[in-house]
Amino acid sequence: MFDIDLWREIFQSINKNRTRSILSGFTIAFAILLFTILFGIANGLENTFIELFGTDAKNSIVIFPGRTTKAHKGLQSGRRIRFKNEDYNYILEEFGDNVEYITSKVNRNVEASFKGEKNSYQVRAVHPEHMYIENNVVEKGRYINNRDLQNRTKVAVIGNAIKEDLFIREEAVGKYINLNGIPYKVVGVFSDDEGDNEENVIYTPITTAQRVYGNNDYVDFIHLTYNPKLNYDQAIAFGNSLTRKLKNKFDVANDDQRAIRVRNFAEGTRNVSQMMFVLNLIVLFVGSGTLIAGIMGISNIMVFIVKERTKEIGVRKALGASPRSIVSIILLESILITSLAGYVGLLIGATVLKIFGPGLKDYFITNPGVNSGVVIGATIILIISGALAGYLPANKASKIKPIVALRDE
Amino acid sequence: MLKISDLHKSYAIGDTSLHVLKGIDLSVEEGEMVAIMGSSGSGKSTLLNIIGMLDVADSGEYILDGLPIDNLTEKKAAVYRNKFLGFIFQSFNLINYKNALENVALPLYYQGLKRKKRQELGMFHLGKVGLTDWAHHLPKELSGGQKQRVAIARALAANPKLLLADEPTGALDTKTSYEIMEFIQQLNDEGKTILMVTHEEDIANMCKRIVRLRDGVIMEDKKVTQVRASQYV
Ligand SMILES: Nc1ncnc2c1ncn2[C@@H]1O[C@H](COP(=O)(O)OP(=O)(O)OP(=O)(O)O)[C@@H](O)[C@H]1O
Ligand SMILES: [Mg+2]
């Protein structure tokens, strides 16, 4: 394989027949170009979906109470369902193994002020684990902790955006922020890479909110993440059984879709990954179709080349060329043309993606491109393709009888 | 050097078969220079090709240099052709995209020699046919006589025992033909065994023995006094 003289022979032959070699490489270059662009676009679509989901935990399940729409067990429809702390405990008791993080939530809009600055924001009263569910990053100070829950302390963790609006150049941690007239001590500032929307939020302990907003133990909704060890199907099954159990607990008809709603991200994630699978399949299908056309093209032209070189091959055999050396020449020539052409296609494809990629954001395509894995894969595919394309002509060449090749004058 | 007995060869043409060689008996000693003559279609090339292992006989015995040539694999045949035989063709059969030196060095490549050695030997043989200055020219830049001299150098490069030439002067004018014959005679003087097919009596008379074929058998086989080509050039 790495016989330098053999390569010299091959380069000489390709060089002498440049036009022919370029022509035969054209289809392969085109196939790889198409493949690269399709693949890049599929990649871009996937990137868009990933971005849409944000950096929130992708294994989220959110449970909202609502109103019943069906009479059930002697209870009339239109009944309001409310979660309490016991429901949070119930979920942990029943499904503790399947739960990674869990938080109850009470959401309120408040008028917040510090010194002269004021604005309205959302307060989310949560459990400490909320930090992991929402992927909040504490920039300064700390997050809500268990002591806050126990003591129902009036503490707040504010988003970076709020800090900048209300505290401007002042240090926020340790100061008191006024929420609807009640002073809360700011114990932390957080950031969220989903941007300003998610940073215009104030977190307080859930227990504090329950006391301040009615002295009860009501919960607006419950947000949890399922154990990441669960696969999509298991996660969906978990969501379903959670829904059923809760409906049962609240005497809600099983087919009542409004009373208790469970939003399981696993379903969406599974849909996206299924869609990506199908998309990749299509890309693979189209790509390999073109590739096969390219291989057949090269093979055809190589057969033609062998025919054209019949005489030369006959002479070589008369001079003592072994069948193997003839096969090597044709096969390696085919592999070389295929690989070179393929890389040209890959290069053009990658360049096209690089130039036009940023403009495709409006079409749900983010950062289309090829990675090194694709390049390595393409190399292997090209070498195999070249060998496939060269096989038939090489075989033909090795079967050429010198006597037949040397006749016909 | 070689011994052939009762050699037969037919070609299938459609449904019928054409019996070309109908029992050839021929033996050639080392150092001989034999002309094979006969009318067109009498089977001269067929015989030469079988001797050169480019074709196989249907039946009969063929022993080359003590080795029975029978049922050779392609690989073995390639080795024998490379080691024992040198070919010179009427139409030169040089590889058109290789220069004179590369053409001459090609059999050496198949012998597995190193590039440097090949270049060296190639230049040596080109020198022998007087084409040192043309080493880096492509065949299309050479005259017919020069091309045939390159082909002779190529046939000699692998230092074969037997040189086979099918109408080596067939495509050349008389003067050039004699020049080529002079080379071939020189090779024979140096001890190479030579078998050549020719149509021309004057060329045949420059050999030491003439074998005439007719209707697939040897009609005449006689020694002749060699006419030296040098007296004409
Ligand atoms: N591969 C083949 N298939 C069929 N017929 C063939 C084949 N090779 C040769 N022949 C026939 O066999 C006969 C002998 O051919 P050959 O080439 O040996 O003749 P030749 O004596 O060399 O003639 P020439 O002087 O014209 O070169 C011819 O009739 C030719 O047509
Ligand atoms: Mg002939």
Short mmCIF file of C-alpha atoms in Angstrom, two decimals, chain B:
data_model
loop_
_atom_site.label_atom_id
_atom_site.label_comp_id
_atom_site.label_asym_id
_atom_site.label_seq_id
_atom_site.Cartn_x
_atom_site.Cartn_y
_atom_site.Cartn_z
CA MET B 1 16.83 -23.11 -24.64
CA LEU B 2 13.33 -24.06 -25.71
CA LYS B 3 11.68 -27.18 -26.99
CA ILE B 4 8.21 -27.43 -28.47
CA SER B 5 6.58 -30.64 -29.55
CA ASP B 6 3.25 -31.30 -31.23
CA LEU B 7 1.84 -27.94 -30.31
CA HIS B 8 -1.78 -27.25 -31.32
CA LYS B 9 -3.83 -24.13 -31.10
CA SER B 10 -7.33 -23.33 -32.32
CA TYR B 11 -9.44 -20.22 -32.05
CA ALA B 12 -13.17 -20.40 -31.70
CA ILE B 13 -14.87 -18.15 -34.22
CA GLY B 14 -18.57 -18.22 -33.60
CA ASP B 15 -19.67 -21.85 -33.86
CA THR B 16 -16.70 -23.04 -35.86
CA SER B 17 -13.14 -23.30 -34.71
CA LEU B 18 -10.08 -22.20 -36.61
CA HIS B 19 -7.19 -24.59 -36.28
CA VAL B 20 -4.17 -22.28 -36.48
CA LEU B 21 -1.26 -24.39 -35.24
CA LYS B 22 -1.49 -28.02 -36.23
CA GLY B 23 1.37 -29.76 -34.52
CA ILE B 24 4.49 -27.65 -34.32
CA ASP B 25 7.82 -29.21 -33.40
CA LEU B 26 10.59 -26.74 -32.81
CA SER B 27 13.64 -26.55 -30.68
CA VAL B 28 15.92 -23.59 -30.32
CA GLU B 29 19.36 -23.66 -28.75
CA GLU B 30 20.91 -20.94 -26.73
CA GLY B 31 22.52 -18.26 -28.88
CA GLU B 32 20.44 -18.93 -31.97
CA MET B 33 18.82 -16.22 -34.02
CA VAL B 34 15.71 -17.54 -35.71
CA ALA B 35 13.38 -15.86 -38.20
CA ILE B 36 9.84 -17.15 -38.38
CA MET B 37 8.28 -16.56 -41.78
CA GLY B 38 5.08 -17.42 -43.53
CA SER B 39 2.13 -15.84 -45.25
CA SER B 40 -0.30 -13.65 -43.40
CA GLY B 41 -2.54 -15.69 -41.13
CA SER B 42 -0.22 -18.68 -41.08
CA GLY B 43 0.08 -18.51 -37.29
CA LYS B 44 3.45 -16.82 -36.78
CA SER B 45 2.25 -14.40 -34.13
CA THR B 46 0.23 -17.12 -32.47
CA LEU B 47 3.34 -19.27 -32.13
CA LEU B 48 5.45 -16.40 -30.85
CA ASN B 49 2.79 -15.44 -28.31
CA ILE B 50 2.60 -18.96 -26.97
CA ILE B 51 6.39 -19.02 -26.66
CA GLY B 52 6.13 -15.67 -24.85
CA MET B 53 3.48 -17.01 -22.45
CA LEU B 54 1.11 -14.33 -23.61
CA ASP B 55 -1.16 -17.06 -24.90
CA VAL B 56 -1.60 -20.72 -24.10
CA ALA B 57 -1.58 -23.74 -26.38
CA ASP B 58 -4.44 -26.23 -26.51
CA SER B 59 -2.18 -29.23 -26.45
CA GLY B 60 1.43 -30.17 -26.88
CA GLU B 61 4.54 -29.69 -24.84
CA TYR B 62 6.54 -26.54 -24.30
CA ILE B 63 9.68 -26.47 -22.22
CA LEU B 64 11.46 -23.17 -21.66
CA ASP B 65 14.91 -23.25 -20.15
CA GLY B 66 14.17 -26.63 -18.62
CA LEU B 67 10.82 -25.50 -17.16
CA PRO B 68 7.64 -27.10 -18.49
CA ILE B 69 5.23 -24.30 -19.30
CA ASP B 70 1.81 -25.65 -18.53
CA ASN B 71 -1.14 -24.37 -16.58
CA LEU B 72 0.73 -21.40 -15.18
CA THR B 73 -1.09 -19.07 -12.83
CA GLU B 74 -1.19 -15.45 -13.92
CA LYS B 75 1.20 -14.63 -11.12
CA LYS B 76 3.76 -17.24 -12.13
CA ALA B 77 3.46 -16.30 -15.78
CA ALA B 78 4.16 -12.69 -14.81
CA VAL B 79 7.32 -13.72 -12.99
CA TYR B 80 8.55 -15.86 -15.93
CA ARG B 81 7.80 -13.18 -18.47
CA ASN B 82 9.68 -10.72 -16.34
CA LYS B 83 12.67 -12.96 -15.74
CA PHE B 84 13.12 -14.90 -19.00
CA LEU B 85 11.55 -12.91 -21.78
CA GLY B 86 11.92 -9.63 -23.57
CA PHE B 87 9.32 -8.49 -26.07
CA ILE B 88 9.69 -6.24 -29.06
CA PHE B 89 6.51 -5.39 -30.95
CA GLN B 90 5.83 -4.09 -34.41
CA SER B 91 3.97 -1.11 -32.99
CA PHE B 92 6.56 -0.50 -30.25
CA ASN B 93 3.93 -0.48 -27.48
CA LEU B 94 5.63 2.18 -25.42
CA ILE B 95 3.56 3.75 -22.65
CA ASN B 96 2.75 7.15 -24.08
CA TYR B 97 2.79 9.17 -20.87
CA LYS B 98 6.14 7.83 -19.72
CA ASN B 99 9.40 9.14 -21.08
CA ALA B 100 12.01 6.91 -22.71
CA LEU B 101 13.87 6.24 -19.49
CA GLU B 102 10.68 5.45 -17.54
CA ASN B 103 9.59 3.07 -20.27
CA VAL B 104 12.92 1.27 -20.23
CA ALA B 105 12.89 1.08 -16.43
CA LEU B 106 9.38 -0.38 -16.19
CA PRO B 107 10.37 -4.11 -16.29
CA LEU B 108 12.87 -3.32 -13.54
CA TYR B 109 10.06 -1.86 -11.45
CA TYR B 110 8.25 -5.16 -11.75
CA GLN B 111 11.45 -6.90 -10.73
CA GLY B 112 11.29 -4.94 -7.51
CA LEU B 113 14.47 -2.95 -7.98
CA LYS B 114 15.03 0.33 -6.16
CA ARG B 115 14.37 3.51 -8.08
CA LYS B 116 17.99 4.56 -8.18
CA LYS B 117 19.11 1.22 -9.53
CA ARG B 118 16.34 1.31 -12.12
CA GLN B 119 17.40 4.73 -13.36
CA GLU B 120 20.97 3.56 -13.56
CA LEU B 121 20.22 0.39 -15.48
CA GLY B 122 17.71 2.21 -17.65
CA MET B 123 20.30 4.80 -18.65
CA PHE B 124 22.80 2.04 -19.35
CA HIS B 125 20.47 0.28 -21.78
CA LEU B 126 19.38 3.52 -23.41
CA GLY B 127 23.07 4.17 -23.92
CA LYS B 128 23.44 0.82 -25.62
CA VAL B 129 20.85 1.77 -28.22
CA GLY B 130 22.39 5.23 -28.52
CA LEU B 131 19.55 7.22 -26.98
CA THR B 132 21.16 8.67 -23.85
CA ASP B 133 20.24 12.17 -24.99
CA TRP B 134 16.61 11.21 -25.50
CA ALA B 135 16.07 9.71 -22.06
CA HIS B 136 13.60 12.36 -20.94
CA HIS B 137 11.59 12.59 -24.12
CA LEU B 138 8.09 11.21 -24.45
CA PRO B 139 7.48 8.57 -27.15
CA LYS B 140 5.55 11.07 -29.26
CA GLU B 141 8.71 13.15 -29.56
CA LEU B 142 10.68 10.23 -31.01
CA SER B 143 10.93 8.86 -34.55
CA GLY B 144 9.79 5.34 -35.36
CA GLY B 145 13.34 3.99 -35.30
CA GLN B 146 14.03 5.73 -32.01
CA LYS B 147 10.85 4.31 -30.53
CA GLN B 148 11.84 0.81 -31.55
CA ARG B 149 15.28 1.36 -30.05
CA VAL B 150 13.63 2.39 -26.78
CA ALA B 151 11.50 -0.76 -27.01
CA ILE B 152 14.66 -2.83 -27.55
CA ALA B 153 16.31 -1.19 -24.57
CA ARG B 154 13.20 -1.96 -22.55
CA ALA B 155 13.21 -5.59 -23.68
CA LEU B 156 16.85 -5.84 -22.67
CA ALA B 157 16.53 -4.03 -19.36
CA ALA B 158 15.48 -7.07 -17.37
CA ASN B 159 18.34 -9.04 -18.92
CA PRO B 160 16.14 -11.80 -20.43
CA LYS B 161 17.50 -15.01 -21.88
CA LEU B 162 15.14 -14.99 -24.83
CA LEU B 163 14.18 -12.01 -26.95
CA LEU B 164 10.91 -12.29 -28.87
CA ALA B 165 10.22 -9.83 -31.65
CA ASP B 166 7.04 -9.76 -33.73
CA GLU B 167 7.83 -7.91 -36.95
CA PRO B 168 10.18 -5.48 -35.21
CA THR B 169 10.92 -3.71 -38.48
CA GLY B 170 7.39 -3.95 -39.87
CA ALA B 171 6.64 -0.32 -39.24
CA LEU B 172 10.00 1.07 -40.26
CA ASP B 173 11.57 2.11 -43.57
CA THR B 174 14.40 0.02 -45.01
CA LYS B 175 17.25 2.14 -43.71
CA THR B 176 15.85 2.26 -40.19
CA SER B 177 15.04 -1.44 -40.38
CA TYR B 178 18.69 -2.22 -41.02
CA GLU B 179 19.76 -0.03 -38.13
CA ILE B 180 17.43 -1.94 -35.83
CA MET B 181 18.65 -5.24 -37.21
CA GLU B 182 22.18 -4.16 -36.53
CA PHE B 183 21.28 -3.76 -32.87
CA ILE B 184 19.54 -7.10 -32.75
CA GLN B 185 22.49 -8.83 -34.39
CA GLN B 186 24.78 -7.19 -31.87
CA LEU B 187 22.64 -8.59 -29.03
CA ASN B 188 22.83 -12.03 -30.61
CA ASP B 189 26.60 -11.66 -30.89
CA GLU B 190 26.62 -11.02 -27.17
CA GLY B 191 24.84 -14.33 -26.66
CA LYS B 192 21.12 -13.53 -26.49
CA THR B 193 18.77 -16.03 -28.06
CA ILE B 194 16.46 -14.28 -30.50
CA LEU B 195 13.19 -15.32 -32.15
CA MET B 196 11.67 -12.91 -34.60
CA VAL B 197 8.70 -12.91 -36.92
CA THR B 198 9.19 -11.16 -40.21
CA HIS B 199 7.71 -10.89 -43.67
CA GLU B 200 10.82 -9.59 -45.32
CA GLU B 201 13.34 -11.95 -46.88
CA ASP B 202 16.26 -9.54 -46.43
CA ILE B 203 15.49 -9.21 -42.72
CA ALA B 204 15.12 -13.00 -42.39
CA ASN B 205 18.50 -13.45 -44.04
CA MET B 206 20.06 -11.38 -41.31
CA CYS B 207 19.15 -14.19 -38.91
CA LYS B 208 21.00 -17.51 -38.66
CA ARG B 209 18.04 -19.80 -39.21
CA ILE B 210 14.70 -19.46 -41.00
CA VAL B 211 11.55 -21.36 -40.03
CA ARG B 212 8.71 -21.20 -42.55
CA LEU B 213 5.12 -21.84 -41.50
CA ARG B 214 2.30 -22.80 -43.80
CA ASP B 215 -1.16 -24.01 -42.90
CA GLY B 216 -0.21 -24.39 -39.27
CA VAL B 217 2.81 -26.61 -39.73
CA ILE B 218 6.51 -26.00 -40.25
CA MET B 219 7.12 -26.32 -43.97
CA GLU B 220 10.81 -25.55 -43.96
CA ASP B 221 13.48 -25.10 -41.29
CA LYS B 222 16.98 -24.25 -42.51
CA LYS B 223 20.16 -22.62 -41.35
CA VAL B 224 21.33 -19.62 -43.37
CA THR B 225 24.49 -17.64 -43.60
CA GLN B 226 23.88 -14.49 -41.72
CA VAL B 227 23.95 -11.26 -43.70
CA ARG B 228 25.40 -8.53 -41.50
CA ALA B 229 23.22 -5.47 -41.30
CA SER B 230 26.22 -3.27 -40.68
CA GLN B 231 27.24 -3.42 -44.33
CA TYR B 232 24.08 -1.49 -45.30
CA VAL B 233 24.23 1.28 -42.75
#
